[in-house]
mmCIF file of N, CA and C in Angstrom:
data_model
loop_
_atom_site.group_PDB
_atom_site.id
_atom_site.type_symbol
_atom_site.label_atom_id
_atom_site.label_comp_id
_atom_site.label_asym_id
_atom_site.label_seq_id
_atom_site.Cartn_x
_atom_site.Cartn_y
_atom_site.Cartn_z
ATOM 1 N N MET A 1 11.185 -18.912 2.948
ATOM 2 C CA MET A 1 11.308 -17.395 3.159
ATOM 3 C C MET A 1 11.527 -16.984 4.158
ATOM 4 N N PRO A 2 12.102 -15.777 4.511
ATOM 5 C CA PRO A 2 12.941 -15.144 5.691
ATOM 6 C C PRO A 2 11.377 -14.628 6.058
ATOM 7 N N THR A 3 11.222 -14.599 7.629
ATOM 8 C CA THR A 3 10.283 -13.741 7.969
ATOM 9 C C THR A 3 10.234 -12.217 8.059
ATOM 10 N N VAL A 4 9.333 -11.332 7.505
ATOM 11 C CA VAL A 4 9.290 -9.812 7.196
ATOM 12 C C VAL A 4 8.040 -9.391 8.348
ATOM 13 N N ARG A 5 8.709 -8.366 8.970
ATOM 14 C CA ARG A 5 7.976 -7.589 9.999
ATOM 15 C C ARG A 5 7.359 -6.404 9.102
ATOM 16 N N VAL A 6 6.081 -6.265 9.267
ATOM 17 C CA VAL A 6 5.123 -4.957 8.874
ATOM 18 C C VAL A 6 4.783 -4.479 10.369
ATOM 19 N N GLY A 7 4.964 -3.619 11.022
ATOM 20 C CA GLY A 7 4.270 -3.292 12.178
ATOM 21 C C GLY A 7 4.569 -4.394 13.284
ATOM 22 N N ASP A 8 3.492 -4.808 13.877
ATOM 23 C CA ASP A 8 3.331 -6.374 14.566
ATOM 24 C C ASP A 8 3.242 -7.437 13.823
ATOM 25 N N LEU A 9 3.127 -7.279 12.880
ATOM 26 C CA LEU A 9 2.798 -8.137 12.069
ATOM 27 C C LEU A 9 4.033 -8.787 11.265
ATOM 28 N N ARG A 10 3.665 -10.338 11.359
ATOM 29 C CA ARG A 10 4.486 -11.295 10.854
ATOM 30 C C ARG A 10 4.312 -12.046 9.628
ATOM 31 N N ILE A 11 5.393 -11.885 8.417
ATOM 32 C CA ILE A 11 4.891 -12.368 7.060
ATOM 33 C C ILE A 11 6.384 -13.535 6.976
ATOM 34 N N GLY A 12 5.667 -14.789 6.613
ATOM 35 C CA GLY A 12 6.422 -15.727 6.520
ATOM 36 C C GLY A 12 5.997 -17.181 6.508
ATOM 37 N N ASP A 13 6.538 -18.073 6.046
ATOM 38 C CA ASP A 13 6.085 -19.352 6.184
ATOM 39 C C ASP A 13 5.541 -20.095 7.412
ATOM 40 N N GLU A 14 6.157 -20.024 8.513
ATOM 41 C CA GLU A 14 5.393 -19.903 9.691
ATOM 42 C C GLU A 14 4.236 -19.082 10.391
ATOM 43 N N SER A 15 4.080 -18.233 9.777
ATOM 44 C CA SER A 15 3.023 -17.058 9.898
ATOM 45 C C SER A 15 1.845 -17.218 9.154
ATOM 46 N N PRO A 16 0.892 -16.974 9.953
ATOM 47 C CA PRO A 16 -0.567 -16.966 9.285
ATOM 48 C C PRO A 16 -0.736 -16.022 7.907
ATOM 49 N N LEU A 17 -1.413 -15.872 6.981
ATOM 50 C CA LEU A 17 -1.762 -15.777 5.854
ATOM 51 C C LEU A 17 -2.250 -14.323 6.310
ATOM 52 N N VAL A 18 -1.493 -13.369 5.252
ATOM 53 C CA VAL A 18 -2.420 -11.963 5.813
ATOM 54 C C VAL A 18 -3.256 -11.157 4.727
ATOM 55 N N LEU A 19 -3.717 -10.740 5.167
ATOM 56 C CA LEU A 19 -5.051 -9.927 4.045
ATOM 57 C C LEU A 19 -4.425 -8.662 3.838
ATOM 58 N N ILE A 20 -4.081 -8.433 2.295
ATOM 59 C CA ILE A 20 -4.335 -7.262 1.937
ATOM 60 C C ILE A 20 -5.476 -6.697 1.164
ATOM 61 N N GLY A 21 -5.842 -5.575 1.571
ATOM 62 C CA GLY A 21 -6.997 -4.923 0.930
ATOM 63 C C GLY A 21 -7.660 -3.905 1.141
ATOM 64 N N GLY A 22 -8.269 -3.317 0.362
ATOM 65 C CA GLY A 22 -9.063 -1.967 0.510
ATOM 66 C C GLY A 22 -9.584 -1.574 -0.787
ATOM 67 N N PRO A 23 -9.745 -0.226 -1.149
ATOM 68 C CA PRO A 23 -10.230 0.072 -2.330
ATOM 69 C C PRO A 23 -8.771 0.389 -3.392
ATOM 70 N N CYS A 24 -8.868 -0.061 -4.820
ATOM 71 C CA CYS A 24 -7.837 0.379 -5.752
ATOM 72 C C CYS A 24 -7.292 1.644 -5.486
ATOM 73 N N VAL A 25 -7.934 2.609 -5.547
ATOM 74 C CA VAL A 25 -7.798 3.775 -5.394
ATOM 75 C C VAL A 25 -8.786 4.474 -4.727
ATOM 76 N N ILE A 26 -7.616 5.622 -3.906
ATOM 77 C CA ILE A 26 -8.688 6.410 -2.972
ATOM 78 C C ILE A 26 -9.682 7.237 -3.442
ATOM 79 N N GLU A 27 -10.950 7.040 -2.956
ATOM 80 C CA GLU A 27 -12.096 7.589 -4.043
ATOM 81 C C GLU A 27 -12.205 8.979 -3.325
ATOM 82 N N ASN A 28 -12.523 9.033 -1.509
ATOM 83 C CA ASN A 28 -12.403 9.987 -1.231
ATOM 84 C C ASN A 28 -12.205 9.699 0.573
ATOM 85 N N GLU A 29 -11.833 10.638 1.468
ATOM 86 C CA GLU A 29 -11.852 10.036 2.649
ATOM 87 C C GLU A 29 -12.806 9.205 3.423
ATOM 88 N N THR A 30 -13.887 9.947 3.167
ATOM 89 C CA THR A 30 -15.195 9.010 4.042
ATOM 90 C C THR A 30 -15.152 7.658 3.572
ATOM 91 N N HIS A 31 -14.918 7.602 2.239
ATOM 92 C CA HIS A 31 -14.856 6.043 1.483
ATOM 93 C C HIS A 31 -13.876 5.053 2.098
ATOM 94 N N ALA A 32 -12.506 5.583 2.243
ATOM 95 C CA ALA A 32 -11.343 4.913 2.337
ATOM 96 C C ALA A 32 -11.609 4.697 3.747
ATOM 97 N N LEU A 33 -12.058 5.772 4.929
ATOM 98 C CA LEU A 33 -12.183 5.294 6.310
ATOM 99 C C LEU A 33 -13.309 4.016 6.405
ATOM 100 N N SER A 34 -14.401 4.083 5.827
ATOM 101 C CA SER A 34 -15.533 3.327 6.182
ATOM 102 C C SER A 34 -15.040 1.807 5.571
ATOM 103 N N MET A 35 -14.255 1.613 4.452
ATOM 104 C CA MET A 35 -13.792 0.303 3.688
ATOM 105 C C MET A 35 -12.739 0.025 4.890
ATOM 106 N N GLY A 36 -11.714 0.799 5.260
ATOM 107 C CA GLY A 36 -10.817 0.592 5.980
ATOM 108 C C GLY A 36 -11.145 -0.138 7.343
ATOM 109 N N GLY A 37 -12.194 0.092 7.912
ATOM 110 C CA GLY A 37 -12.856 -0.026 9.147
ATOM 111 C C GLY A 37 -14.005 -1.376 8.951
ATOM 112 N N ALA A 38 -14.438 -1.274 8.010
ATOM 113 C CA ALA A 38 -15.139 -3.006 7.544
ATOM 114 C C ALA A 38 -14.433 -4.015 7.274
ATOM 115 N N ILE A 39 -13.230 -3.299 6.636
ATOM 116 C CA ILE A 39 -12.348 -5.115 6.596
ATOM 117 C C ILE A 39 -11.824 -5.187 7.609
ATOM 118 N N ALA A 40 -11.339 -4.196 8.545
ATOM 119 C CA ALA A 40 -10.408 -4.325 10.137
ATOM 120 C C ALA A 40 -11.257 -4.947 10.755
ATOM 121 N N THR A 41 -12.380 -4.533 10.754
ATOM 122 C CA THR A 41 -13.497 -5.512 11.854
ATOM 123 C C THR A 41 -13.807 -6.691 11.297
ATOM 124 N N VAL A 42 -13.915 -7.003 10.322
ATOM 125 C CA VAL A 42 -13.981 -8.932 9.828
ATOM 126 C C VAL A 42 -12.489 -9.574 9.957
ATOM 127 N N ALA A 43 -11.774 -8.801 9.768
ATOM 128 C CA ALA A 43 -10.369 -9.342 9.738
ATOM 129 C C ALA A 43 -10.062 -9.537 11.480
ATOM 130 N N ARG A 44 -10.185 -8.786 12.395
ATOM 131 C CA ARG A 44 -10.191 -8.822 13.728
ATOM 132 C C ARG A 44 -11.013 -10.414 14.078
ATOM 133 N N ARG A 45 -12.353 -10.294 13.710
ATOM 134 C CA ARG A 45 -13.407 -11.049 14.141
ATOM 135 C C ARG A 45 -13.001 -12.661 13.885
ATOM 136 N N LEU A 46 -12.144 -12.365 12.468
ATOM 137 C CA LEU A 46 -11.882 -13.787 12.179
ATOM 138 C C LEU A 46 -10.198 -14.080 12.586
ATOM 139 N N GLY A 47 -9.463 -13.409 13.177
ATOM 140 C CA GLY A 47 -8.277 -13.529 13.527
ATOM 141 C C GLY A 47 -7.511 -13.616 12.336
ATOM 142 N N VAL A 48 -7.856 -12.621 11.353
ATOM 143 C CA VAL A 48 -6.790 -12.547 10.325
ATOM 144 C C VAL A 48 -5.948 -11.213 10.128
ATOM 145 N N PRO A 49 -4.601 -11.746 10.301
ATOM 146 C CA PRO A 49 -3.797 -10.073 10.081
ATOM 147 C C PRO A 49 -4.324 -9.497 8.968
ATOM 148 N N TYR A 50 -4.179 -7.989 8.965
ATOM 149 C CA TYR A 50 -4.784 -7.279 7.882
ATOM 150 C C TYR A 50 -3.942 -5.876 7.407
ATOM 151 N N ILE A 51 -3.498 -5.733 6.567
ATOM 152 C CA ILE A 51 -2.963 -4.334 5.958
ATOM 153 C C ILE A 51 -3.553 -3.746 4.914
ATOM 154 N N PHE A 52 -4.305 -2.433 5.067
ATOM 155 C CA PHE A 52 -4.914 -1.903 4.591
ATOM 156 C C PHE A 52 -4.258 -1.335 3.006
ATOM 157 N N LYS A 53 -4.446 -1.283 1.980
ATOM 158 C CA LYS A 53 -4.057 -0.929 0.771
ATOM 159 C C LYS A 53 -5.019 -0.075 0.056
ATOM 160 N N ALA A 54 -4.584 0.888 -0.601
ATOM 161 C CA ALA A 54 -5.074 1.853 -1.437
ATOM 162 C C ALA A 54 -4.169 2.803 -1.978
ATOM 163 N N SER A 55 -4.310 3.291 -3.504
ATOM 164 C CA SER A 55 -3.561 4.211 -4.123
ATOM 165 C C SER A 55 -3.876 5.450 -4.054
ATOM 166 N N PHE A 56 -2.994 6.441 -3.816
ATOM 167 C CA PHE A 56 -3.330 7.934 -4.051
ATOM 168 C C PHE A 56 -3.528 8.443 -5.609
ATOM 169 N N ASP A 57 -2.341 7.557 -6.387
ATOM 170 C CA ASP A 57 -2.350 8.130 -7.783
ATOM 171 C C ASP A 57 -2.334 6.886 -8.785
ATOM 172 N N LYS A 58 -3.430 6.527 -9.481
ATOM 173 C CA LYS A 58 -3.442 5.339 -10.224
ATOM 174 C C LYS A 58 -2.935 5.985 -11.736
ATOM 175 N N ALA A 59 -1.595 5.987 -12.233
ATOM 176 C CA ALA A 59 -0.666 6.602 -13.187
ATOM 177 C C ALA A 59 -1.222 5.941 -14.492
ATOM 178 N N ASN A 60 -1.427 4.573 -14.416
ATOM 179 C CA ASN A 60 -1.356 3.605 -15.299
ATOM 180 C C ASN A 60 -2.928 3.150 -15.871
ATOM 181 N N ARG A 61 -3.811 4.155 -15.786
ATOM 182 C CA ARG A 61 -4.974 3.830 -16.432
ATOM 183 C C ARG A 61 -5.329 3.969 -17.769
ATOM 184 N N THR A 62 -6.241 3.140 -18.311
ATOM 185 C CA THR A 62 -6.321 2.858 -20.040
ATOM 186 C C THR A 62 -6.993 4.073 -20.652
ATOM 187 N N SER A 63 -7.412 5.079 -19.902
ATOM 188 C CA SER A 63 -7.979 6.487 -20.477
ATOM 189 C C SER A 63 -7.527 7.532 -19.733
ATOM 190 N N ILE A 64 -7.038 8.391 -20.311
ATOM 191 C CA ILE A 64 -6.346 9.562 -19.786
ATOM 192 C C ILE A 64 -7.302 10.384 -18.896
ATOM 193 N N HIS A 65 -8.859 10.443 -19.228
ATOM 194 C CA HIS A 65 -9.518 11.067 -18.619
ATOM 195 C C HIS A 65 -10.176 10.236 -17.515
ATOM 196 N N SER A 66 -9.720 9.070 -16.926
ATOM 197 C CA SER A 66 -9.816 8.186 -15.703
ATOM 198 C C SER A 66 -9.353 8.780 -14.543
ATOM 199 N N PHE A 67 -10.422 8.599 -13.482
ATOM 200 C CA PHE A 67 -9.960 9.219 -12.157
ATOM 201 C C PHE A 67 -8.561 8.455 -11.845
ATOM 202 N N ARG A 68 -7.759 9.468 -11.428
ATOM 203 C CA ARG A 68 -6.613 8.632 -10.701
ATOM 204 C C ARG A 68 -6.117 8.690 -9.442
ATOM 205 N N GLY A 69 -6.990 9.644 -8.742
ATOM 206 C CA GLY A 69 -6.653 9.583 -7.258
ATOM 207 C C GLY A 69 -6.925 11.044 -6.741
ATOM 208 N N PRO A 70 -6.665 11.062 -5.494
ATOM 209 C CA PRO A 70 -6.606 12.475 -4.793
ATOM 210 C C PRO A 70 -5.184 12.935 -4.726
ATOM 211 N N GLY A 71 -4.217 12.275 -5.227
ATOM 212 C CA GLY A 71 -2.892 13.098 -5.590
ATOM 213 C C GLY A 71 -2.088 12.486 -4.120
ATOM 214 N N ILE A 72 -0.802 13.067 -4.143
ATOM 215 C CA ILE A 72 0.033 12.371 -2.946
ATOM 216 C C ILE A 72 -0.552 13.143 -1.806
ATOM 217 N N GLU A 73 -0.231 14.662 -1.595
ATOM 218 C CA GLU A 73 -0.862 15.292 -0.225
ATOM 219 C C GLU A 73 -1.932 14.674 0.259
ATOM 220 N N ASP A 74 -3.361 15.065 -0.609
ATOM 221 C CA ASP A 74 -4.294 14.694 0.030
ATOM 222 C C ASP A 74 -4.343 13.194 0.575
ATOM 223 N N GLY A 75 -3.807 12.185 -0.706
ATOM 224 C CA GLY A 75 -4.009 10.689 -0.082
ATOM 225 C C GLY A 75 -3.144 10.319 0.773
ATOM 226 N N LEU A 76 -1.873 10.814 1.082
ATOM 227 C CA LEU A 76 -1.316 10.381 2.399
ATOM 228 C C LEU A 76 -1.961 10.870 3.504
ATOM 229 N N ALA A 77 -2.565 12.111 3.388
ATOM 230 C CA ALA A 77 -3.092 12.533 4.768
ATOM 231 C C ALA A 77 -4.590 11.736 4.701
ATOM 232 N N THR A 78 -5.106 11.066 3.863
ATOM 233 C CA THR A 78 -6.467 9.864 4.024
ATOM 234 C C THR A 78 -5.551 8.748 4.747
ATOM 235 N N LEU A 79 -4.229 8.172 4.357
ATOM 236 C CA LEU A 79 -4.109 7.153 4.535
ATOM 237 C C LEU A 79 -3.390 7.242 5.975
ATOM 238 N N THR A 80 -3.034 8.416 6.466
ATOM 239 C CA THR A 80 -2.587 8.728 8.026
ATOM 240 C C THR A 80 -3.734 8.150 8.602
ATOM 241 N N ARG A 81 -4.819 8.988 8.232
ATOM 242 C CA ARG A 81 -6.232 8.672 9.372
ATOM 243 C C ARG A 81 -6.925 7.407 9.239
ATOM 244 N N VAL A 82 -6.481 6.758 7.967
ATOM 245 C CA VAL A 82 -7.214 5.521 8.192
ATOM 246 C C VAL A 82 -5.983 4.188 9.500
ATOM 247 N N LYS A 83 -4.866 4.720 9.244
ATOM 248 C CA LYS A 83 -4.087 4.345 10.117
ATOM 249 C C LYS A 83 -4.710 4.387 11.353
ATOM 250 N N GLU A 84 -4.527 5.604 11.732
ATOM 251 C CA GLU A 84 -4.842 5.847 13.069
ATOM 252 C C GLU A 84 -6.247 5.320 13.659
ATOM 253 N N ALA A 85 -7.311 5.830 12.508
ATOM 254 C CA ALA A 85 -8.761 5.485 13.106
ATOM 255 C C ALA A 85 -8.790 3.619 13.478
ATOM 256 N N HIS A 86 -7.882 3.076 12.653
ATOM 257 C CA HIS A 86 -8.310 1.610 12.424
ATOM 258 C C HIS A 86 -7.258 0.757 13.128
ATOM 259 N N GLY A 87 -6.118 1.578 13.297
ATOM 260 C CA GLY A 87 -4.746 0.715 14.073
ATOM 261 C C GLY A 87 -4.351 -0.398 13.073
ATOM 262 N N VAL A 88 -4.342 -0.100 11.638
ATOM 263 C CA VAL A 88 -3.767 -0.887 10.688
ATOM 264 C C VAL A 88 -2.502 -0.764 9.943
ATOM 265 N N PRO A 89 -1.928 -1.475 9.620
ATOM 266 C CA PRO A 89 -0.148 -0.923 9.091
ATOM 267 C C PRO A 89 -1.136 -0.709 7.430
ATOM 268 N N ILE A 90 -0.315 0.454 6.940
ATOM 269 C CA ILE A 90 -1.024 0.890 5.310
ATOM 270 C C ILE A 90 -0.041 0.293 4.223
ATOM 271 N N LEU A 91 -0.495 0.034 3.020
ATOM 272 C CA LEU A 91 0.301 -0.221 1.921
ATOM 273 C C LEU A 91 -0.120 0.569 0.616
ATOM 274 N N THR A 92 0.548 0.979 0.065
ATOM 275 C CA THR A 92 0.304 2.038 -1.164
ATOM 276 C C THR A 92 1.451 1.936 -1.904
ATOM 277 N N ASP A 93 1.031 2.518 -3.600
ATOM 278 C CA ASP A 93 2.067 2.582 -4.418
ATOM 279 C C ASP A 93 2.920 3.718 -4.256
ATOM 280 N N VAL A 94 4.137 3.465 -5.058
ATOM 281 C CA VAL A 94 5.000 4.607 -4.826
ATOM 282 C C VAL A 94 5.347 4.377 -6.659
ATOM 283 N N HIS A 95 5.437 5.872 -7.057
ATOM 284 C CA HIS A 95 5.571 6.119 -8.930
ATOM 285 C C HIS A 95 7.123 6.460 -8.963
ATOM 286 N N ASP A 96 7.754 6.998 -8.622
ATOM 287 C CA ASP A 96 8.837 7.285 -8.777
ATOM 288 C C ASP A 96 9.725 7.456 -7.653
ATOM 289 N N ALA A 97 11.045 8.017 -7.571
ATOM 290 C CA ALA A 97 12.055 7.996 -6.240
ATOM 291 C C ALA A 97 11.765 9.034 -5.705
ATOM 292 N N GLY A 98 11.195 10.050 -6.009
ATOM 293 C CA GLY A 98 11.182 11.470 -5.759
ATOM 294 C C GLY A 98 9.827 11.408 -4.457
ATOM 295 N N GLN A 99 9.023 10.501 -4.653
ATOM 296 C CA GLN A 99 7.766 10.189 -3.530
ATOM 297 C C GLN A 99 8.269 9.450 -2.638
ATOM 298 N N VAL A 100 9.261 8.435 -2.513
ATOM 299 C CA VAL A 100 9.551 7.438 -1.594
ATOM 300 C C VAL A 100 9.897 7.860 -0.132
ATOM 301 N N SER A 101 10.164 9.188 0.359
ATOM 302 C CA SER A 101 10.428 9.551 1.295
ATOM 303 C C SER A 101 9.094 10.008 2.124
ATOM 304 N N ALA A 102 8.316 11.089 1.151
ATOM 305 C CA ALA A 102 6.950 11.488 1.870
ATOM 306 C C ALA A 102 5.974 9.905 2.057
ATOM 307 N N VAL A 103 5.835 9.088 1.215
ATOM 308 C CA VAL A 103 5.477 8.157 0.906
ATOM 309 C C VAL A 103 5.851 7.061 2.246
ATOM 310 N N ALA A 104 7.117 6.812 2.715
ATOM 311 C CA ALA A 104 7.575 6.164 3.345
ATOM 312 C C ALA A 104 7.183 6.626 4.970
ATOM 313 N N GLU A 105 6.651 7.976 5.175
ATOM 314 C CA GLU A 105 6.655 8.533 6.442
ATOM 315 C C GLU A 105 5.396 7.602 7.077
ATOM 316 N N VAL A 106 4.353 7.542 6.098
ATOM 317 C CA VAL A 106 3.440 7.261 6.152
ATOM 318 C C VAL A 106 2.530 5.664 6.124
ATOM 319 N N ALA A 107 3.171 5.089 5.013
ATOM 320 C CA ALA A 107 3.131 3.503 4.701
ATOM 321 C C ALA A 107 4.046 2.711 5.080
ATOM 322 N N ASP A 108 3.541 1.491 5.953
ATOM 323 C CA ASP A 108 4.541 0.492 6.000
ATOM 324 C C ASP A 108 5.011 -0.474 5.242
ATOM 325 N N VAL A 109 4.243 -0.531 4.114
ATOM 326 C CA VAL A 109 4.829 -1.308 2.911
ATOM 327 C C VAL A 109 4.719 -0.389 1.600
ATOM 328 N N LEU A 110 5.920 0.005 1.111
ATOM 329 C CA LEU A 110 5.677 0.231 -0.421
ATOM 330 C C LEU A 110 5.938 -0.434 -1.241
ATOM 331 N N GLN A 111 4.950 -0.260 -2.460
ATOM 332 C CA GLN A 111 4.708 -0.857 -3.448
ATOM 333 C C GLN A 111 5.011 -0.632 -4.693
ATOM 334 N N ILE A 112 5.545 -1.068 -5.486
ATOM 335 C CA ILE A 112 6.183 -1.045 -6.831
ATOM 336 C C ILE A 112 5.133 -1.668 -7.597
ATOM 337 N N PRO A 113 4.270 -0.648 -8.386
ATOM 338 C CA PRO A 113 3.643 -1.051 -9.317
ATOM 339 C C PRO A 113 4.300 -2.119 -10.879
ATOM 340 N N ALA A 114 3.281 -2.814 -11.056
ATOM 341 C CA ALA A 114 3.856 -3.674 -12.082
ATOM 342 C C ALA A 114 4.232 -3.125 -13.163
ATOM 343 N N PHE A 115 3.784 -2.240 -13.740
ATOM 344 C CA PHE A 115 4.268 -1.411 -14.941
ATOM 345 C C PHE A 115 5.686 -0.838 -14.525
ATOM 346 N N LEU A 116 5.995 -0.397 -13.158
ATOM 347 C CA LEU A 116 7.328 -0.006 -12.944
ATOM 348 C C LEU A 116 8.137 -0.717 -12.460
ATOM 349 N N SER A 117 8.001 -2.127 -12.783
ATOM 350 C CA SER A 117 8.781 -3.223 -11.609
ATOM 351 C C SER A 117 10.157 -3.380 -12.234
ATOM 352 N N ARG A 118 10.625 -2.743 -13.324
ATOM 353 C CA ARG A 118 12.068 -2.668 -13.871
ATOM 354 C C ARG A 118 12.694 -1.433 -13.573
ATOM 355 N N GLN A 119 12.099 -0.433 -13.145
ATOM 356 C CA GLN A 119 12.738 1.158 -12.602
ATOM 357 C C GLN A 119 13.706 0.907 -11.637
ATOM 358 N N THR A 120 14.934 0.852 -12.002
ATOM 359 C CA THR A 120 15.580 0.414 -10.680
ATOM 360 C C THR A 120 16.202 1.650 -9.790
ATOM 361 N N ASP A 121 16.248 2.697 -10.322
ATOM 362 C CA ASP A 121 16.306 3.962 -9.536
ATOM 363 C C ASP A 121 15.223 3.858 -8.253
ATOM 364 N N LEU A 122 13.951 3.624 -8.901
ATOM 365 C CA LEU A 122 12.931 3.379 -7.829
ATOM 366 C C LEU A 122 12.661 2.259 -7.052
ATOM 367 N N ILE A 123 13.452 1.099 -7.345
ATOM 368 C CA ILE A 123 13.324 0.006 -6.528
ATOM 369 C C ILE A 123 14.557 0.362 -5.251
ATOM 370 N N VAL A 124 15.403 0.994 -5.501
ATOM 371 C CA VAL A 124 16.817 1.204 -4.734
ATOM 372 C C VAL A 124 16.373 2.376 -3.869
ATOM 373 N N ALA A 125 15.324 3.288 -4.229
ATOM 374 C CA ALA A 125 15.193 4.269 -3.332
ATOM 375 C C ALA A 125 14.540 3.682 -2.420
ATOM 376 N N ALA A 126 13.211 2.727 -2.966
ATOM 377 C CA ALA A 126 12.007 1.936 -1.751
ATOM 378 C C ALA A 126 12.873 1.026 -1.053
ATOM 379 N N ALA A 127 13.888 0.584 -1.528
ATOM 380 C CA ALA A 127 14.719 -0.166 -0.593
ATOM 381 C C ALA A 127 15.477 -0.017 0.809
ATOM 382 N N GLU A 128 15.792 1.502 -0.159
ATOM 383 C CA GLU A 128 16.756 2.203 1.268
ATOM 384 C C GLU A 128 16.078 3.105 2.206
ATOM 385 N N SER A 129 14.455 3.238 2.043
ATOM 386 C CA SER A 129 13.874 3.744 2.766
ATOM 387 C C SER A 129 13.375 3.234 4.168
ATOM 388 N N GLY A 130 13.907 1.647 4.257
ATOM 389 C CA GLY A 130 13.927 1.330 5.471
ATOM 390 C C GLY A 130 12.509 0.574 5.750
ATOM 391 N N ARG A 131 11.258 0.498 4.740
ATOM 392 C CA ARG A 131 10.343 -0.140 4.696
ATOM 393 C C ARG A 131 10.116 -1.245 4.130
ATOM 394 N N VAL A 132 9.239 -2.221 3.921
ATOM 395 C CA VAL A 132 9.103 -3.265 3.087
ATOM 396 C C VAL A 132 8.367 -2.868 1.833
ATOM 397 N N VAL A 133 9.125 -3.663 1.267
ATOM 398 C CA VAL A 133 8.620 -3.141 -0.524
ATOM 399 C C VAL A 133 8.154 -4.611 -0.729
ATOM 400 N N ASN A 134 7.257 -4.077 -1.458
ATOM 401 C CA ASN A 134 6.245 -5.064 -2.476
ATOM 402 C C ASN A 134 6.503 -4.966 -3.561
ATOM 403 N N ILE A 135 7.292 -5.529 -4.799
ATOM 404 C CA ILE A 135 7.089 -5.826 -5.794
ATOM 405 C C ILE A 135 6.325 -6.232 -6.724
ATOM 406 N N LYS A 136 5.386 -5.782 -7.448
ATOM 407 C CA LYS A 136 4.571 -6.449 -8.197
ATOM 408 C C LYS A 136 4.954 -6.828 -9.366
ATOM 409 N N LYS A 137 4.905 -8.045 -9.838
ATOM 410 C CA LYS A 137 5.738 -8.642 -11.105
ATOM 411 C C LYS A 137 4.712 -8.297 -12.347
ATOM 412 N N GLY A 138 5.192 -7.790 -13.217
ATOM 413 C CA GLY A 138 4.716 -7.509 -14.484
ATOM 414 C C GLY A 138 4.481 -8.619 -15.351
ATOM 415 N N GLN A 139 2.974 -8.624 -16.033
ATOM 416 C CA GLN A 139 2.869 -9.508 -17.082
ATOM 417 C C GLN A 139 3.889 -9.640 -17.854
ATOM 418 N N PHE A 140 4.751 -8.934 -18.348
ATOM 419 C CA PHE A 140 5.430 -8.927 -19.448
ATOM 420 C C PHE A 140 7.059 -9.421 -18.892
ATOM 421 N N MET A 141 6.981 -10.047 -17.725
ATOM 422 C CA MET A 141 8.181 -10.487 -17.044
ATOM 423 C C MET A 141 7.942 -11.872 -17.111
ATOM 424 N N ALA A 142 9.183 -12.860 -17.330
ATOM 425 C CA ALA A 142 9.150 -14.149 -17.375
ATOM 426 C C ALA A 142 9.149 -14.744 -16.014
#
């Protein structure tokens, strides 16, 4: 596997395992800052490279009434504060090609959710952003 750089981190065969973690969705800024700080502290103490992951919108909920997140504007502002406060790279989902530019200004890694893993325009836009792209594999794919 080739080496991929995410900020100062290296991801690849000759590099240490990188922890990607955080809340599934941004509940609020206080929670995101607390979670990001707690995980970053433990990761640094253990010498484990860490990328903070949280989504600003979880569009694939099982119920239309479920909490989806703060939305792109407030969500990206929160992710920026987590990045600045804790000095960690950020990974978040993108759901359509129109979001890529704004998300790429904040996130170090753009993630394509599994349900969108066959959306060519979204994948091309993410790839053209210059950011690292993580495409989650849909369970429906072989």
